Structure formats: C-alpha cells, structure tokens
Amino acid sequence: MTDTTTPSRPSSRPSGPSRPDSRPFRLAINTGGGDAPGLNAVIRAVVLAALNRGWEVYGIQRGYEGLYEEDGLTPMTRATVEGIAHLGGTILGTTNRGNPLSWPRTLPDGTVERVDRSAELIEAFKGRGLDALVAIGGDGSLRIASELWKKGLPVVGVPKTIDNDLAATQVTFGFHTAVQTASDAIDKLHSTAQAHSRVMVVELMGRHTGWIALFAGLAGSADAILIPEIPFELQEVCRHLEDRYERGPRYGIVVVAEGARARDGEASVVDTPSGDSQRYGGIGQEVAAEIGRRTGFETRSLVLGHLQRGGQPTAYDRVLSLRFGTAAVDLVAAGNFGSMVALQPPDVRAVPLAEAVEKIKEVPVEGDTVITARRLGISFGG
Ligand code: F6P
C-alpha cells in the first residue's frame, strides 16, 4: 500500500488551500451507505476542524441527493454539531440507493432505468461554490467517491462500516460498537438457552465477511461460529453440540454470519430491487432448522439485524471517528484529493481511494483470532 502523506500529521495549524478570490474555502460533507455508529462523531470532527481553519462547511443531505435539491445543503456551524459525538445514526441522513453514476429513474410505464447523473452532480457542486468534499462511506460509497474524483470532484474519503471489511484500514469505525452490541445480545442468550436446554442460533450482520460474528462469538463464548471465510460442514457443528450436551451443560450458542454458507451450499440472499446491492438473510434460520432436525435438540433462531447498527458509538469508535474526521480535513488542506484516511497503527494515514476500494478485507482463516477460538474449542464447522 502506498502512503501519500508523511507518517505523522502536522500538529500545527497549516493554512488552508488558497482561493483566487477572498471568500472562505467551502467544504462539503456527506454520509452514504448504511449508517454506522460514529458517523456523527466524524461529522463533528470535520466541522470543527474546518471551522477552526476559517472555512465554511455545508452538509449534503442523504448522500448525494441534497445536491440535486434546492434545500438539500445545510450550513454547518458549531451549534449544528454540538452534543452529537455520542449519538448513533447521522444528522445528515444517508441512503444506499443514491448512486449518481447509476441513478434510478422511473419511466411513465413504471419501469426503472439507471442513468448517469454524475456530470449534473459535479456541475451542481461547483455551481454552489463548494471547493471540496469529505465523503464518509463504506466500500460502495467510497467506490462512487473514487469515480467522482476521476471525473473531477475534489474528494477525500472516510471509511465507515460495521462490517470492518475495508482492506486499507486496520479497522473501520462502527465495528467496535456492533461487536459490543452483538456480544451483549449473546450474553443474554446464554441464560435463556440454559433455562430451556436449547440451542440458540443467532444470525449477525457482516455481508461478505465474518468479522462481527468472529469477534462477538469469541467475546460471547459461543460454541460454534460460522463465517463466510470458512464454509461449514453442519455435521461437524452437530457433533460438537452433541459432545457438549453429553458432557454438560445441555445448551448451546451458535453464531452465524449472515454471509456464511455450507461447504456444499450457497449463501442465503434476499431478493432486492434490481440495481440494489446484494442483501443477505435467512442462514440462521436454515442452520437452526437443520441442527434441530439432525440432533433432536430444541433449537431456536433469531436475527439481530439492524440493532447492530444502532445506538451510541463506543468510546473507541468515537475516538477513531474524531481522528478520521480531523485527518480528512488535514488532507483537504494539503490538497491530497482522491485519497482516504486509514488506520495503520499507530498512525492515521492517507491511501489512494482507488486502491482502498480495490478489494475487501476478509477474516484471515489462519489468523490469530481464528486460532484463538479454535484453541478454546469453538467449532467453525470446518
Ligand atoms: O454494510 C452494513 C450492513 O449493515 C451489512 O452488515 C448488511 O448486510 C447490510 O448493511 C444491510 O443493509 P440494509 O440496511 O440496506 O438492509
């Protein structure tokens, strides 16, 4: 990976980019894709760091949608971002359907066609006197940002996703909070599973990767953790549970990542309108039904779902978000566009956007965390 900044960020206040006229530099900010705890902390950090440089800041409502609307831009002041760092969601709103390069347009006969509205977007951006954009998003939103940069939009990206699946950064904000929420839920499942001598199967988010399931399952002392990176053999999971029931205690917890699949099966996906990104769901129920059928143990399943995206960010996620936000403003000040901030401990560095969205980060199956779980006797079904 190529670093495009020096390892450490300047601690002094470098002057902002120069403008030919005398008006202040105008920074825009938006949040795209699924929400993640920590978005508001990034917004606060970007706004304060930019205002402290004497810039103006404008929030674009709901991803890029606000740029196409009369009243879709909000001036961001100190008051706007007062007391928001600990709040979940995003005060700017978000969407995972507003791709300017493939915008849905409904035709008179009701069918939907996709049109490229990126030129219109860039024109609107410049027409409103905006000088640069900080785009906060996951892989989809950052891919859009990367394309818009190639088309001339001065943009810096901030990586967000509870899934933690962006390769360029050691961790994304939102992940830590999602893991905490999921492991709290698993803690609660232990008592009800024990009371009823049941197997409880919980399906967690994560899309194509098993980061949330692995970390929450490990923290929550699951008996089995099924992740997309290790296609599972259900018979092995059943054997594992039978052994456990035989030696006691007679209950079990199985954590299933939504993107997990059996060795001889397919991932369980949900039908979505055409053009929407793939959505997973249903594997937890399938696994529970099959465990119940093969072992005879009473088995129940639940999907934790969007609870994992909601609520207050943990202190860790807040601090990471604040670091990312201020680093993004430093990159704008340095004119380092087409880049994304990334955590490469101990520093926050810049990586080229195009490189950052090239591939997703999967759980390393021979990595220390998987090995830790295996040493503790947790089954991966393979
Ligand atoms: O990418 C974040 C995420 O929460 C995934 O874990 C999940 O698969 C997806 O978004 C759900 O998206 P939606 O909110 O559109 O159902």
mmCIF file of C-alpha atoms and ligand atoms in Angstrom:
data_model
loop_
_atom_site.group_PDB
_atom_site.id
_atom_site.type_symbol
_atom_site.label_atom_id
_atom_site.label_comp_id
_atom_site.label_asym_id
_atom_site.label_seq_id
_atom_site.Cartn_x
_atom_site.Cartn_y
_atom_site.Cartn_z
ATOM 1 C CA MET A 1 0.000 0.000 0.000
ATOM 2 C CA THR A 2 1.292 3.432 -0.869
ATOM 3 C CA ASP A 3 1.316 6.199 1.699
ATOM 4 C CA THR A 4 0.561 9.566 0.243
ATOM 5 C CA THR A 5 1.285 11.592 3.346
ATOM 6 C CA THR A 6 4.153 11.663 5.746
ATOM 7 C CA PRO A 7 3.587 9.205 8.608
ATOM 8 C CA SER A 8 2.723 11.782 11.225
ATOM 9 C CA ARG A 9 0.200 14.544 10.770
ATOM 10 C CA PRO A 10 1.360 18.121 11.336
ATOM 11 C CA SER A 11 0.443 19.279 14.830
ATOM 12 C CA SER A 12 0.458 22.985 13.929
ATOM 13 C CA ARG A 13 -2.398 24.630 12.014
ATOM 14 C CA PRO A 14 -1.342 24.651 8.382
ATOM 15 C CA SER A 15 -3.102 27.279 6.304
ATOM 16 C CA GLY A 16 -5.902 26.034 4.078
ATOM 17 C CA PRO A 17 -5.850 25.750 0.305
ATOM 18 C CA SER A 18 -5.612 29.153 -1.333
ATOM 19 C CA ARG A 19 -8.537 30.545 -3.299
ATOM 20 C CA PRO A 20 -8.244 33.057 -6.149
ATOM 21 C CA ASP A 21 -10.963 35.265 -4.613
ATOM 22 C CA SER A 22 -11.081 36.323 -0.983
ATOM 23 C CA ARG A 23 -14.066 34.259 0.134
ATOM 24 C CA PRO A 24 -13.520 31.435 2.636
ATOM 25 C CA PHE A 25 -12.863 27.878 1.472
ATOM 26 C CA ARG A 26 -16.122 25.914 1.298
ATOM 27 C CA LEU A 27 -16.024 22.299 2.419
ATOM 28 C CA ALA A 28 -18.941 19.923 1.877
ATOM 29 C CA ILE A 29 -19.558 16.723 3.836
ATOM 30 C CA ASN A 30 -21.898 13.794 3.252
ATOM 31 C CA THR A 31 -22.662 10.343 4.661
ATOM 32 C CA GLY A 32 -23.521 7.472 2.308
ATOM 33 C CA GLY A 33 -24.495 3.804 2.517
ATOM 34 C CA GLY A 34 -25.769 2.071 5.649
ATOM 35 C CA ASP A 35 -25.353 4.055 8.845
ATOM 36 C CA ALA A 36 -22.740 3.088 11.435
ATOM 37 C CA PRO A 37 -22.200 4.280 14.994
ATOM 38 C CA GLY A 38 -19.592 7.039 14.868
ATOM 39 C CA LEU A 39 -20.878 8.928 11.810
ATOM 40 C CA ASN A 40 -21.946 11.897 13.910
ATOM 41 C CA ALA A 41 -18.564 11.994 15.650
ATOM 42 C CA VAL A 42 -16.847 12.208 12.232
ATOM 43 C CA ILE A 43 -19.231 14.988 11.190
ATOM 44 C CA ARG A 44 -18.453 16.898 14.388
ATOM 45 C CA ALA A 45 -14.707 16.466 13.894
ATOM 46 C CA VAL A 46 -14.785 17.574 10.246
ATOM 47 C CA VAL A 47 -16.946 20.602 11.004
ATOM 48 C CA LEU A 48 -14.925 21.807 13.997
ATOM 49 C CA ALA A 49 -11.544 21.198 12.344
ATOM 50 C CA ALA A 50 -12.690 23.054 9.221
ATOM 51 C CA LEU A 51 -14.281 25.966 11.103
ATOM 52 C CA ASN A 52 -11.084 26.255 13.145
ATOM 53 C CA ARG A 53 -9.254 26.885 9.881
ATOM 54 C CA GLY A 54 -11.659 29.658 8.997
ATOM 55 C CA TRP A 55 -13.507 27.597 6.357
ATOM 56 C CA GLU A 56 -17.246 27.294 5.774
ATOM 57 C CA VAL A 57 -18.826 23.847 5.948
ATOM 58 C CA TYR A 58 -22.005 22.544 4.276
ATOM 59 C CA GLY A 59 -23.739 19.237 4.955
ATOM 60 C CA ILE A 60 -25.243 17.461 1.928
ATOM 61 C CA GLN A 61 -28.460 15.707 2.888
ATOM 62 C CA ARG A 62 -28.866 11.940 2.285
ATOM 63 C CA GLY A 63 -25.656 11.061 0.492
ATOM 64 C CA TYR A 64 -25.558 12.962 -2.787
ATOM 65 C CA GLU A 65 -29.316 13.553 -3.005
ATOM 66 C CA GLY A 66 -29.106 17.002 -1.410
ATOM 67 C CA LEU A 67 -27.042 18.323 -4.302
ATOM 68 C CA TYR A 68 -29.930 17.721 -6.691
ATOM 69 C CA GLU A 69 -32.364 19.587 -4.426
ATOM 70 C CA GLU A 70 -32.931 23.299 -3.763
ATOM 71 C CA ASP A 71 -32.761 22.967 0.004
ATOM 72 C CA GLY A 72 -30.505 19.911 0.265
ATOM 73 C CA LEU A 73 -27.462 21.752 1.647
ATOM 74 C CA THR A 74 -27.236 22.680 5.326
ATOM 75 C CA PRO A 75 -24.721 25.243 6.606
ATOM 76 C CA MET A 76 -22.828 23.511 9.412
ATOM 77 C CA THR A 77 -21.984 25.580 12.474
ATOM 78 C CA ARG A 78 -20.593 24.853 15.913
ATOM 79 C CA ALA A 79 -24.196 24.719 17.136
ATOM 80 C CA THR A 80 -25.139 22.152 14.474
ATOM 81 C CA VAL A 81 -22.557 19.690 15.787
ATOM 82 C CA GLU A 82 -22.942 20.455 19.489
ATOM 83 C CA GLY A 83 -23.533 17.298 21.560
ATOM 84 C CA ILE A 84 -23.667 14.841 18.650
ATOM 85 C CA ALA A 85 -20.456 12.805 19.051
ATOM 86 C CA HIS A 86 -22.163 10.216 21.239
ATOM 87 C CA LEU A 87 -25.263 9.822 19.057
ATOM 88 C CA GLY A 88 -25.907 6.944 16.656
ATOM 89 C CA GLY A 89 -27.225 7.490 13.115
ATOM 90 C CA THR A 90 -26.244 10.568 11.106
ATOM 91 C CA ILE A 91 -27.646 14.073 11.361
ATOM 92 C CA LEU A 92 -27.171 14.392 7.573
ATOM 93 C CA GLY A 93 -29.232 11.320 6.718
ATOM 94 C CA THR A 94 -27.959 8.610 4.413
ATOM 95 C CA THR A 95 -29.062 6.262 1.668
ATOM 96 C CA ASN A 96 -27.692 3.198 -0.050
ATOM 97 C CA ARG A 97 -29.699 3.879 -3.207
ATOM 98 C CA GLY A 98 -28.380 7.248 -4.334
ATOM 99 C CA ASN A 99 -25.534 6.382 -6.691
ATOM 100 C CA PRO A 100 -25.079 9.418 -9.014
ATOM 101 C CA LEU A 101 -23.415 7.135 -11.581
ATOM 102 C CA SER A 102 -26.421 4.830 -11.680
ATOM 103 C CA TRP A 103 -29.397 6.867 -10.558
ATOM 104 C CA PRO A 104 -32.819 5.170 -10.599
ATOM 105 C CA ARG A 105 -35.352 6.982 -12.838
ATOM 106 C CA THR A 106 -38.939 5.733 -13.035
ATOM 107 C CA LEU A 107 -40.362 5.785 -16.555
ATOM 108 C CA PRO A 108 -44.061 6.514 -17.336
ATOM 109 C CA ASP A 109 -44.738 2.764 -17.712
ATOM 110 C CA GLY A 110 -43.449 2.169 -14.164
ATOM 111 C CA THR A 111 -40.164 0.518 -15.138
ATOM 112 C CA VAL A 112 -36.951 1.846 -13.643
ATOM 113 C CA GLU A 113 -33.939 2.776 -15.749
ATOM 114 C CA ARG A 114 -30.499 3.719 -14.455
ATOM 115 C CA VAL A 115 -28.940 6.974 -15.595
ATOM 116 C CA ASP A 116 -25.530 8.573 -15.030
ATOM 117 C CA ARG A 117 -26.130 11.912 -13.271
ATOM 118 C CA SER A 118 -22.505 12.473 -12.265
ATOM 119 C CA ALA A 119 -21.894 15.404 -14.663
ATOM 120 C CA GLU A 120 -25.007 17.149 -13.310
ATOM 121 C CA LEU A 121 -23.799 16.470 -9.777
ATOM 122 C CA ILE A 122 -20.347 17.930 -10.348
ATOM 123 C CA GLU A 123 -21.917 20.971 -12.005
ATOM 124 C CA ALA A 124 -24.258 21.433 -9.019
ATOM 125 C CA PHE A 125 -21.318 21.070 -6.644
ATOM 126 C CA LYS A 126 -19.295 23.750 -8.411
ATOM 127 C CA GLY A 127 -22.382 25.914 -9.014
ATOM 128 C CA ARG A 128 -22.939 26.138 -5.279
ATOM 129 C CA GLY A 129 -19.395 27.343 -4.778
ATOM 130 C CA LEU A 130 -18.208 24.213 -2.994
ATOM 131 C CA ASP A 131 -14.459 23.602 -3.101
ATOM 132 C CA ALA A 132 -14.029 20.100 -1.715
ATOM 133 C CA LEU A 133 -15.964 17.147 -0.318
ATOM 134 C CA VAL A 134 -15.361 14.832 2.625
ATOM 135 C CA ALA A 135 -17.338 11.676 1.758
ATOM 136 C CA ILE A 136 -17.950 9.278 4.630
ATOM 137 C CA GLY A 137 -18.964 5.813 3.465
ATOM 138 C CA GLY A 138 -18.389 2.099 3.123
ATOM 139 C CA ASP A 139 -16.953 0.313 0.096
ATOM 140 C CA GLY A 140 -19.915 1.196 -2.159
ATOM 141 C CA SER A 141 -19.907 4.898 -1.267
ATOM 142 C CA LEU A 142 -16.125 5.119 -1.471
ATOM 143 C CA ARG A 143 -16.177 3.468 -4.891
ATOM 144 C CA ILE A 144 -18.595 6.195 -6.001
ATOM 145 C CA ALA A 145 -16.289 8.833 -4.458
ATOM 146 C CA SER A 146 -13.352 7.333 -6.326
ATOM 147 C CA GLU A 147 -15.228 7.542 -9.652
ATOM 148 C CA LEU A 148 -16.314 11.124 -8.944
ATOM 149 C CA TRP A 149 -12.709 12.054 -8.154
ATOM 150 C CA LYS A 150 -11.679 10.663 -11.563
ATOM 151 C CA LYS A 151 -14.375 12.887 -13.091
ATOM 152 C CA GLY A 152 -13.004 15.993 -11.370
ATOM 153 C CA LEU A 153 -14.648 16.204 -7.931
ATOM 154 C CA PRO A 154 -12.056 17.104 -5.238
ATOM 155 C CA VAL A 155 -12.885 14.473 -2.632
ATOM 156 C CA VAL A 156 -11.354 12.865 0.452
ATOM 157 C CA GLY A 157 -12.903 9.642 1.804
ATOM 158 C CA VAL A 158 -13.505 8.452 5.363
ATOM 159 C CA PRO A 159 -14.070 4.689 5.753
ATOM 160 C CA LYS A 160 -17.199 3.620 7.608
ATOM 161 C CA THR A 161 -18.836 0.257 8.085
ATOM 162 C CA ILE A 162 -19.803 -2.018 10.917
ATOM 163 C CA ASP A 163 -18.634 -4.893 8.671
ATOM 164 C CA ASN A 164 -14.930 -3.922 9.015
ATOM 165 C CA ASP A 165 -14.330 -5.207 5.500
ATOM 166 C CA LEU A 166 -12.154 -2.441 4.027
ATOM 167 C CA ALA A 167 -8.657 -3.720 3.346
ATOM 168 C CA ALA A 168 -6.787 -0.410 3.502
ATOM 169 C CA THR A 169 -7.621 0.327 7.128
ATOM 170 C CA GLN A 170 -6.952 -1.878 10.121
ATOM 171 C CA VAL A 171 -10.431 -1.128 11.398
ATOM 172 C CA THR A 172 -13.452 0.949 10.396
ATOM 173 C CA PHE A 173 -15.462 2.918 12.935
ATOM 174 C CA GLY A 174 -18.770 1.280 13.827
ATOM 175 C CA PHE A 175 -17.275 -2.197 14.020
ATOM 176 C CA HIS A 176 -16.335 -1.980 17.684
ATOM 177 C CA THR A 177 -19.847 -0.827 18.653
ATOM 178 C CA ALA A 178 -21.538 -3.509 16.544
ATOM 179 C CA VAL A 179 -19.401 -6.203 18.165
ATOM 180 C CA GLN A 180 -20.255 -4.852 21.622
ATOM 181 C CA THR A 181 -23.983 -4.862 20.824
ATOM 182 C CA ALA A 182 -23.797 -8.391 19.423
ATOM 183 C CA SER A 183 -21.779 -9.777 22.302
ATOM 184 C CA ASP A 184 -24.181 -8.168 24.809
ATOM 185 C CA ALA A 185 -27.015 -9.948 22.988
ATOM 186 C CA ILE A 186 -25.163 -13.268 23.073
ATOM 187 C CA ASP A 187 -24.607 -12.834 26.827
ATOM 188 C CA LYS A 188 -28.369 -12.585 27.214
ATOM 189 C CA LEU A 189 -28.956 -15.635 25.048
ATOM 190 C CA HIS A 190 -26.870 -17.794 27.393
ATOM 191 C CA SER A 191 -29.358 -17.560 30.246
ATOM 192 C CA THR A 192 -32.449 -18.319 28.176
ATOM 193 C CA ALA A 193 -30.666 -21.122 26.280
ATOM 194 C CA GLN A 194 -29.576 -22.641 29.578
ATOM 195 C CA ALA A 195 -33.012 -22.276 31.193
ATOM 196 C CA HIS A 196 -34.674 -24.177 28.329
ATOM 197 C CA SER A 197 -31.809 -26.532 27.429
ATOM 198 C CA ARG A 198 -31.948 -25.152 23.914
ATOM 199 C CA VAL A 199 -29.579 -24.411 21.115
ATOM 200 C CA MET A 200 -29.859 -20.731 20.236
ATOM 201 C CA VAL A 201 -28.665 -19.729 16.767
ATOM 202 C CA VAL A 202 -28.052 -16.017 16.255
ATOM 203 C CA GLU A 203 -27.510 -14.504 12.810
ATOM 204 C CA LEU A 204 -25.257 -11.441 12.736
ATOM 205 C CA MET A 205 -24.506 -8.880 10.037
ATOM 206 C CA GLY A 206 -21.229 -8.553 8.140
ATOM 207 C CA ARG A 207 -22.139 -9.032 4.471
ATOM 208 C CA HIS A 208 -19.388 -10.993 2.687
ATOM 209 C CA THR A 209 -17.162 -11.237 5.765
ATOM 210 C CA GLY A 210 -17.332 -12.725 9.234
ATOM 211 C CA TRP A 211 -15.610 -10.069 11.353
ATOM 212 C CA ILE A 212 -18.605 -9.241 13.547
ATOM 213 C CA ALA A 213 -19.555 -12.900 14.031
ATOM 214 C CA LEU A 214 -15.990 -13.899 14.871
ATOM 215 C CA PHE A 215 -15.358 -11.154 17.411
ATOM 216 C CA ALA A 216 -18.817 -11.226 19.009
ATOM 217 C CA GLY A 217 -18.861 -15.034 19.054
ATOM 218 C CA LEU A 218 -15.479 -15.154 20.709
ATOM 219 C CA ALA A 219 -16.352 -12.441 23.249
ATOM 220 C CA GLY A 220 -19.712 -14.127 23.901
ATOM 221 C CA SER A 221 -18.295 -17.652 24.400
ATOM 222 C CA ALA A 222 -20.207 -19.201 21.503
ATOM 223 C CA ASP A 223 -19.904 -22.936 20.910
ATOM 224 C CA ALA A 224 -19.762 -22.537 17.152
ATOM 225 C CA ILE A 225 -19.055 -19.574 14.868
ATOM 226 C CA LEU A 226 -19.904 -19.874 11.173
ATOM 227 C CA ILE A 227 -18.337 -17.304 8.860
ATOM 228 C CA PRO A 228 -18.192 -16.874 5.058
ATOM 229 C CA GLU A 229 -14.416 -17.347 5.022
ATOM 230 C CA ILE A 230 -14.762 -20.925 6.373
ATOM 231 C CA PRO A 231 -17.564 -22.761 4.541
ATOM 232 C CA PHE A 232 -19.035 -25.100 7.134
ATOM 233 C CA GLU A 233 -19.957 -28.756 7.413
ATOM 234 C CA LEU A 234 -23.114 -28.786 9.503
ATOM 235 C CA GLN A 235 -22.487 -32.362 10.650
ATOM 236 C CA GLU A 236 -19.353 -31.146 12.432
ATOM 237 C CA VAL A 237 -21.325 -28.447 14.228
ATOM 238 C CA CYS A 238 -23.952 -31.003 15.269
ATOM 239 C CA ARG A 239 -21.292 -33.407 16.557
ATOM 240 C CA HIS A 240 -19.744 -30.564 18.510
ATOM 241 C CA LEU A 241 -23.077 -29.706 20.128
ATOM 242 C CA GLU A 242 -23.835 -33.364 20.880
ATOM 243 C CA ASP A 243 -20.469 -33.699 22.657
ATOM 244 C CA ARG A 244 -21.252 -30.615 24.669
ATOM 245 C CA TYR A 245 -24.720 -31.841 25.632
ATOM 246 C CA GLU A 246 -23.237 -35.177 26.656
ATOM 247 C CA ARG A 247 -20.652 -33.684 28.987
ATOM 248 C CA GLY A 248 -22.923 -30.775 30.002
ATOM 249 C CA PRO A 249 -24.060 -28.083 30.104
ATOM 250 C CA ARG A 250 -27.019 -29.082 27.972
ATOM 251 C CA TYR A 251 -27.440 -25.933 25.898
ATOM 252 C CA GLY A 252 -25.568 -24.296 23.076
ATOM 253 C CA ILE A 253 -24.933 -20.982 21.323
ATOM 254 C CA VAL A 254 -24.234 -20.863 17.591
ATOM 255 C CA VAL A 255 -23.257 -17.574 15.965
ATOM 256 C CA VAL A 256 -23.795 -17.388 12.197
ATOM 257 C CA ALA A 257 -22.576 -14.558 9.991
ATOM 258 C CA GLU A 258 -25.308 -13.594 7.508
ATOM 259 C CA GLY A 259 -22.966 -14.376 4.593
ATOM 260 C CA ALA A 260 -21.926 -17.826 5.854
ATOM 261 C CA ARG A 261 -22.564 -20.875 3.681
ATOM 262 C CA ALA A 262 -22.309 -24.635 3.914
ATOM 263 C CA ARG A 263 -19.449 -26.313 2.062
ATOM 264 C CA ASP A 264 -21.925 -27.753 -0.392
ATOM 265 C CA GLY A 265 -24.316 -24.806 -0.389
ATOM 266 C CA GLU A 266 -24.840 -21.214 -1.406
ATOM 267 C CA ALA A 267 -25.045 -18.060 0.697
ATOM 268 C CA SER A 268 -28.605 -17.180 1.642
ATOM 269 C CA VAL A 269 -29.604 -13.999 -0.182
ATOM 270 C CA VAL A 270 -32.780 -11.972 -0.169
ATOM 271 C CA ASP A 271 -34.476 -10.659 -3.316
ATOM 272 C CA THR A 272 -33.846 -6.937 -3.788
ATOM 273 C CA PRO A 273 -34.997 -4.468 -6.428
ATOM 274 C CA SER A 274 -32.671 -4.627 -9.425
ATOM 275 C CA GLY A 275 -29.627 -2.417 -9.075
ATOM 276 C CA ASP A 276 -29.613 -2.631 -5.273
ATOM 277 C CA SER A 277 -26.614 -4.267 -3.669
ATOM 278 C CA GLN A 278 -26.899 -7.891 -2.624
ATOM 279 C CA ARG A 279 -28.642 -8.443 0.699
ATOM 280 C CA TYR A 280 -28.122 -11.487 2.894
ATOM 281 C CA GLY A 281 -30.597 -13.135 5.242
ATOM 282 C CA GLY A 282 -32.026 -16.451 6.312
ATOM 283 C CA ILE A 283 -28.966 -18.570 7.011
ATOM 284 C CA GLY A 284 -29.531 -18.505 10.787
ATOM 285 C CA GLN A 285 -32.993 -19.983 10.415
ATOM 286 C CA GLU A 286 -31.757 -22.624 7.968
ATOM 287 C CA VAL A 287 -28.918 -23.655 10.274
ATOM 288 C CA ALA A 288 -31.240 -23.795 13.301
ATOM 289 C CA ALA A 289 -33.802 -25.944 11.495
ATOM 290 C CA GLU A 290 -31.133 -28.370 10.357
ATOM 291 C CA ILE A 291 -29.445 -28.603 13.775
ATOM 292 C CA GLY A 292 -32.834 -29.322 15.342
ATOM 293 C CA ARG A 293 -33.621 -31.973 12.726
ATOM 294 C CA ARG A 294 -30.247 -33.731 12.965
ATOM 295 C CA THR A 295 -29.693 -33.630 16.747
ATOM 296 C CA GLY A 296 -33.213 -33.618 18.116
ATOM 297 C CA PHE A 297 -32.240 -30.716 20.392
ATOM 298 C CA GLU A 298 -34.777 -27.968 20.787
ATOM 299 C CA THR A 299 -33.364 -25.158 18.661
ATOM 300 C CA ARG A 300 -34.424 -21.543 18.117
ATOM 301 C CA SER A 301 -33.016 -18.818 15.939
ATOM 302 C CA LEU A 302 -33.009 -15.047 15.885
ATOM 303 C CA VAL A 303 -31.645 -12.341 13.623
ATOM 304 C CA LEU A 304 -30.023 -9.454 15.499
ATOM 305 C CA GLY A 305 -30.289 -7.276 12.385
ATOM 306 C CA HIS A 306 -30.156 -3.508 12.482
ATOM 307 C CA LEU A 307 -29.754 -3.369 16.253
ATOM 308 C CA GLN A 308 -26.074 -3.826 15.381
ATOM 309 C CA ARG A 309 -26.046 -0.524 13.506
ATOM 310 C CA GLY A 310 -27.961 1.493 16.085
ATOM 311 C CA GLY A 311 -27.226 3.204 19.355
ATOM 312 C CA GLN A 312 -24.347 5.122 20.829
ATOM 313 C CA PRO A 313 -20.868 4.514 19.488
ATOM 314 C CA THR A 314 -18.418 3.067 21.998
ATOM 315 C CA ALA A 315 -15.674 5.375 23.248
ATOM 316 C CA TYR A 316 -13.232 3.530 20.954
ATOM 317 C CA ASP A 317 -15.384 4.226 17.878
ATOM 318 C CA ARG A 318 -15.874 7.853 18.900
ATOM 319 C CA VAL A 319 -12.155 8.448 19.227
ATOM 320 C CA LEU A 320 -11.429 6.703 15.917
ATOM 321 C CA SER A 321 -14.161 8.768 14.239
ATOM 322 C CA LEU A 322 -12.764 12.013 15.628
ATOM 323 C CA ARG A 323 -9.257 11.050 14.454
ATOM 324 C CA PHE A 324 -10.567 10.179 10.976
ATOM 325 C CA GLY A 325 -12.563 13.401 10.720
ATOM 326 C CA THR A 326 -9.720 15.730 11.619
ATOM 327 C CA ALA A 327 -7.277 13.750 9.437
ATOM 328 C CA ALA A 328 -9.660 14.125 6.474
ATOM 329 C CA VAL A 329 -9.640 17.906 6.925
ATOM 330 C CA ASP A 330 -5.814 17.840 7.044
ATOM 331 C CA LEU A 331 -5.833 16.006 3.701
ATOM 332 C CA VAL A 332 -8.175 18.568 2.174
ATOM 333 C CA ALA A 333 -5.915 21.349 3.473
ATOM 334 C CA ALA A 334 -2.923 19.632 1.880
ATOM 335 C CA GLY A 335 -4.839 19.275 -1.414
ATOM 336 C CA ASN A 336 -4.455 15.498 -1.112
ATOM 337 C CA PHE A 337 -7.660 14.623 -3.007
ATOM 338 C CA GLY A 338 -8.632 11.192 -4.322
ATOM 339 C CA SER A 339 -7.417 9.743 -1.042
ATOM 340 C CA MET A 340 -8.955 8.118 2.020
ATOM 341 C CA VAL A 341 -7.928 8.231 5.668
ATOM 342 C CA ALA A 342 -6.976 4.843 7.101
ATOM 343 C CA LEU A 343 -5.872 3.499 10.443
ATOM 344 C CA GLN A 344 -2.433 1.991 10.074
ATOM 345 C CA PRO A 345 -1.379 1.832 13.714
ATOM 346 C CA PRO A 346 -0.113 3.847 15.333
ATOM 347 C CA ASP A 347 -0.969 6.457 12.689
ATOM 348 C CA VAL A 348 -3.900 7.623 10.646
ATOM 349 C CA ARG A 349 -2.553 7.840 7.110
ATOM 350 C CA ALA A 350 -3.767 8.561 3.612
ATOM 351 C CA VAL A 351 -4.234 5.872 0.980
ATOM 352 C CA PRO A 352 -5.392 6.405 -2.607
ATOM 353 C CA LEU A 353 -9.169 5.908 -2.844
ATOM 354 C CA ALA A 354 -8.859 3.715 -5.924
ATOM 355 C CA GLU A 355 -6.556 1.381 -4.044
ATOM 356 C CA ALA A 356 -8.684 1.421 -0.914
ATOM 357 C CA VAL A 357 -11.774 0.101 -2.714
ATOM 358 C CA GLU A 358 -9.952 -2.492 -4.804
ATOM 359 C CA LYS A 359 -10.601 -5.455 -2.544
ATOM 360 C CA ILE A 360 -12.466 -6.305 0.608
ATOM 361 C CA LYS A 361 -10.759 -7.458 3.781
ATOM 362 C CA GLU A 362 -11.700 -10.995 4.744
ATOM 363 C CA VAL A 363 -11.059 -12.699 8.067
ATOM 364 C CA PRO A 364 -7.680 -14.448 7.753
ATOM 365 C CA VAL A 365 -8.567 -18.078 8.386
ATOM 366 C CA GLU A 366 -5.103 -18.842 9.726
ATOM 367 C CA GLY A 367 -5.023 -15.593 11.718
ATOM 368 C CA ASP A 368 -4.562 -15.295 15.450
ATOM 369 C CA THR A 369 -8.226 -14.623 16.275
ATOM 370 C CA VAL A 370 -9.489 -17.727 14.481
ATOM 371 C CA ILE A 371 -6.703 -19.780 16.054
ATOM 372 C CA THR A 372 -7.582 -18.397 19.497
ATOM 373 C CA ALA A 373 -11.168 -19.525 19.003
ATOM 374 C CA ARG A 374 -10.094 -22.962 17.796
ATOM 375 C CA ARG A 375 -7.753 -23.417 20.787
ATOM 376 C CA LEU A 376 -10.708 -22.642 23.051
ATOM 377 C CA GLY A 377 -12.666 -25.447 21.417
ATOM 378 C CA ILE A 378 -15.036 -23.279 19.372
ATOM 379 C CA SER A 379 -16.208 -25.035 16.221
ATOM 380 C CA PHE A 380 -16.158 -23.346 12.802
ATOM 381 C CA GLY A 381 -17.769 -26.368 11.209
ATOM 382 C CA GLY A 382 -14.650 -26.848 9.154
HETATM 383 O O1 F6P B 1 -22.879 -2.904 5.364
HETATM 384 C C1 F6P B 1 -23.555 -2.758 6.568
HETATM 385 C C2 F6P B 1 -24.737 -3.682 6.654
HETATM 386 O O2 F6P B 1 -25.366 -3.498 7.889
HETATM 387 C C3 F6P B 1 -24.423 -5.144 6.392
HETATM 388 O O3 F6P B 1 -23.863 -5.790 7.508
HETATM 389 C C4 F6P B 1 -25.775 -5.662 5.990
HETATM 390 O O4 F6P B 1 -25.649 -6.802 5.163
HETATM 391 C C5 F6P B 1 -26.358 -4.518 5.205
HETATM 392 O O5 F6P B 1 -25.685 -3.352 5.626
HETATM 393 C C6 F6P B 1 -27.836 -4.347 5.403
HETATM 394 O O6 F6P B 1 -28.267 -3.300 4.582
HETATM 395 P P1 F6P B 1 -29.743 -2.699 4.637
HETATM 396 O O7 F6P B 1 -29.790 -1.770 5.813
HETATM 397 O O8 F6P B 1 -29.873 -1.993 3.338
HETATM 398 O O9 F6P B 1 -30.678 -3.845 4.815
#
